[in-house]
mmCIF file of C-alpha atoms in Angstrom:
data_model
loop_
_atom_site.group_PDB
_atom_site.id
_atom_site.type_symbol
_atom_site.label_atom_id
_atom_site.label_comp_id
_atom_site.label_asym_id
_atom_site.label_seq_id
_atom_site.Cartn_x
_atom_site.Cartn_y
_atom_site.Cartn_z
ATOM 1 C CA MET A 212 13.049 23.323 32.746
ATOM 2 C CA ASN A 213 11.864 19.921 33.912
ATOM 3 C CA ASP A 214 13.070 17.173 31.522
ATOM 4 C CA GLU A 215 10.358 14.802 32.696
ATOM 5 C CA LEU A 216 7.688 17.000 31.133
ATOM 6 C CA GLN A 217 9.407 17.170 27.766
ATOM 7 C CA PRO A 218 8.617 14.402 25.255
ATOM 8 C CA SER A 219 11.591 12.233 24.499
ATOM 9 C CA ALA A 220 13.189 12.326 21.069
ATOM 10 C CA VAL A 221 11.738 8.884 20.327
ATOM 11 C CA GLU A 222 8.215 10.026 21.207
ATOM 12 C CA ARG A 223 8.592 13.180 19.094
ATOM 13 C CA LYS A 224 9.905 11.166 16.169
ATOM 14 C CA TYR A 225 7.009 8.696 16.458
ATOM 15 C CA HIS A 226 4.488 11.537 16.574
ATOM 16 C CA ASP A 227 6.027 13.155 13.484
ATOM 17 C CA SER A 228 6.030 9.864 11.587
ATOM 18 C CA ALA A 229 2.633 8.589 12.727
ATOM 19 C CA PRO A 230 0.779 6.687 10.001
ATOM 20 C CA LYS A 231 -1.033 8.821 7.463
ATOM 21 C CA ALA A 232 -3.612 7.951 4.843
ATOM 22 C CA LEU A 233 -2.669 8.479 1.220
ATOM 23 C CA VAL A 234 -5.408 10.601 -0.358
ATOM 24 C CA GLY A 235 -3.894 11.576 -3.699
ATOM 25 C CA TRP A 236 -0.855 11.997 -5.856
ATOM 26 C CA THR A 237 0.374 13.774 -8.960
ATOM 27 C CA HIS A 238 3.637 13.786 -10.829
ATOM 28 C CA VAL A 239 5.758 16.112 -12.903
ATOM 29 C CA ASP A 240 8.064 14.753 -15.593
ATOM 30 C CA MET A 241 11.618 15.963 -15.236
ATOM 31 C CA PRO A 242 14.482 15.513 -17.708
ATOM 32 C CA ASN A 243 16.143 12.774 -15.655
ATOM 33 C CA GLY A 244 13.251 11.452 -13.622
ATOM 34 C CA ILE A 245 9.926 12.107 -11.971
ATOM 35 C CA ASP A 246 8.813 14.381 -9.150
ATOM 36 C CA LEU A 247 6.081 12.419 -7.369
ATOM 37 C CA ARG A 248 3.914 14.555 -5.058
ATOM 38 C CA ILE A 249 1.950 12.536 -2.536
ATOM 39 C CA GLU A 250 -0.896 13.984 -0.496
ATOM 40 C CA CYS A 251 -1.659 12.536 2.946
ATOM 41 C CA ALA A 252 -4.058 13.189 5.796
ATOM 42 C CA ARG A 253 -3.511 12.219 9.435
ATOM 43 C CA SER A 254 -7.177 11.399 10.042
ATOM 44 C CA ARG A 255 -10.646 11.544 8.559
ATOM 45 C CA ILE A 256 -11.260 14.765 10.491
ATOM 46 C CA ALA A 257 -8.111 16.301 9.010
ATOM 47 C CA LEU A 258 -9.247 15.262 5.542
ATOM 48 C CA GLU A 259 -12.716 16.758 6.073
ATOM 49 C CA ASN A 260 -11.076 20.015 7.195
ATOM 50 C CA ASP A 261 -8.756 19.972 4.148
ATOM 51 C CA VAL A 262 -5.660 19.545 6.304
ATOM 52 C CA ILE A 263 -3.648 17.692 3.695
ATOM 53 C CA GLU A 264 0.099 17.319 3.868
ATOM 54 C CA GLN A 265 2.125 17.228 0.675
ATOM 55 C CA ARG A 266 5.489 15.616 0.206
ATOM 56 C CA ASP A 267 7.623 15.598 -2.939
ATOM 57 C CA ILE A 268 9.658 12.531 -3.793
ATOM 58 C CA VAL A 269 12.142 12.843 -6.638
ATOM 59 C CA MET A 270 13.110 9.569 -8.295
ATOM 60 C CA THR A 271 14.696 8.297 -11.455
ATOM 61 C CA ARG A 272 12.528 6.639 -14.077
ATOM 62 C CA ASN A 273 14.066 3.299 -13.130
ATOM 63 C CA GLN A 274 13.128 3.811 -9.473
ATOM 64 C CA ALA A 275 9.570 4.686 -10.534
ATOM 65 C CA LEU A 276 9.393 1.505 -12.607
ATOM 66 C CA LEU A 277 10.706 -0.613 -9.729
ATOM 67 C CA LEU A 278 8.181 0.979 -7.356
ATOM 68 C CA ALA A 279 5.338 0.301 -9.800
ATOM 69 C CA ARG A 280 6.391 -3.333 -10.243
ATOM 70 C CA TYR A 281 6.701 -3.762 -6.470
ATOM 71 C CA LEU A 282 3.225 -2.333 -5.846
ATOM 72 C CA LEU A 283 1.730 -4.567 -8.542
ATOM 73 C CA LYS A 284 3.404 -7.598 -6.975
ATOM 74 C CA VAL A 285 2.393 -6.961 -3.363
ATOM 75 C CA THR A 286 -1.217 -6.229 -4.341
ATOM 76 C CA GLY A 287 -1.482 -9.278 -6.590
ATOM 77 C CA GLN A 288 -2.493 -7.100 -9.532
ATOM 78 C CA THR A 289 -1.294 -7.118 -13.120
ATOM 79 C CA LEU A 290 -1.324 -4.508 -15.834
ATOM 80 C CA PRO A 291 -4.275 -4.828 -18.192
ATOM 81 C CA GLU A 292 -3.298 -6.213 -21.554
ATOM 82 C CA GLU A 293 -3.735 -3.935 -24.526
ATOM 83 C CA PRO A 294 -6.805 -4.973 -26.472
ATOM 84 C CA ARG A 295 -6.211 -6.645 -29.795
ATOM 85 C CA PRO A 296 -7.323 -4.503 -32.739
ATOM 86 C CA THR A 297 -10.740 -5.475 -34.024
ATOM 87 C CA PHE A 298 -11.118 -7.348 -37.276
ATOM 88 C CA TRP A 299 -12.285 -4.185 -39.035
ATOM 89 C CA ALA A 300 -9.350 -2.141 -37.756
ATOM 90 C CA ARG A 301 -6.885 -4.771 -38.973
ATOM 91 C CA LEU A 302 -8.670 -4.969 -42.341
ATOM 92 C CA ARG A 303 -8.702 -1.180 -42.720
ATOM 93 C CA SER A 304 -4.989 -0.932 -41.899
ATOM 94 C CA ALA A 305 -4.189 -3.726 -44.361
ATOM 95 C CA PHE A 306 -5.865 -1.800 -47.188
ATOM 96 C CA GLY A 307 -4.225 1.561 -46.652
ATOM 97 C CA GLY A 308 -6.123 2.961 -43.715
ATOM 98 C CA SER A 309 -4.870 5.936 -41.777
ATOM 99 C CA ARG A 310 -2.688 3.771 -39.561
ATOM 100 C CA ALA A 311 0.508 2.127 -40.656
ATOM 101 C CA PRO A 312 -0.184 -1.419 -41.803
ATOM 102 C CA VAL A 313 0.841 -4.254 -39.566
ATOM 103 C CA ARG A 314 3.626 -6.173 -41.291
ATOM 104 C CA ARG A 315 4.098 -9.835 -40.750
ATOM 105 C CA GLN A 316 7.533 -11.269 -40.332
ATOM 106 C CA ALA A 317 8.961 -13.017 -43.349
ATOM 107 C CA ARG A 318 8.208 -16.717 -43.427
ATOM 108 C CA LYS A 319 11.082 -19.113 -43.192
ATOM 109 C CA PHE A 320 10.877 -21.836 -45.799
ATOM 110 C CA ALA A 321 12.811 -25.057 -45.533
ATOM 111 C CA SER A 322 15.626 -25.141 -48.045
#
């Protein structure tokens, strides 16, 4: 067999690891971590023909948190802040609503 006609190992490796577009993901909670399944397509044509590659990445919860923080940082995004309860929700909870009342911390008086 003629070696000149065979792609080199570097060329084969590059072809196998050519850039892919991320088109979706899901996860499954595991006892000690998360199984993250990412779905990628090599091209728009592959996506239109439903040629989607799946890859499972198993990580600890700490690794998932670090990845999330990294992605937030490099994109310049932040997590949305939880909205403050409305006046009526706070009033309802203060007078025995269905939610547990919000307790204030004890005040410190000068002695």
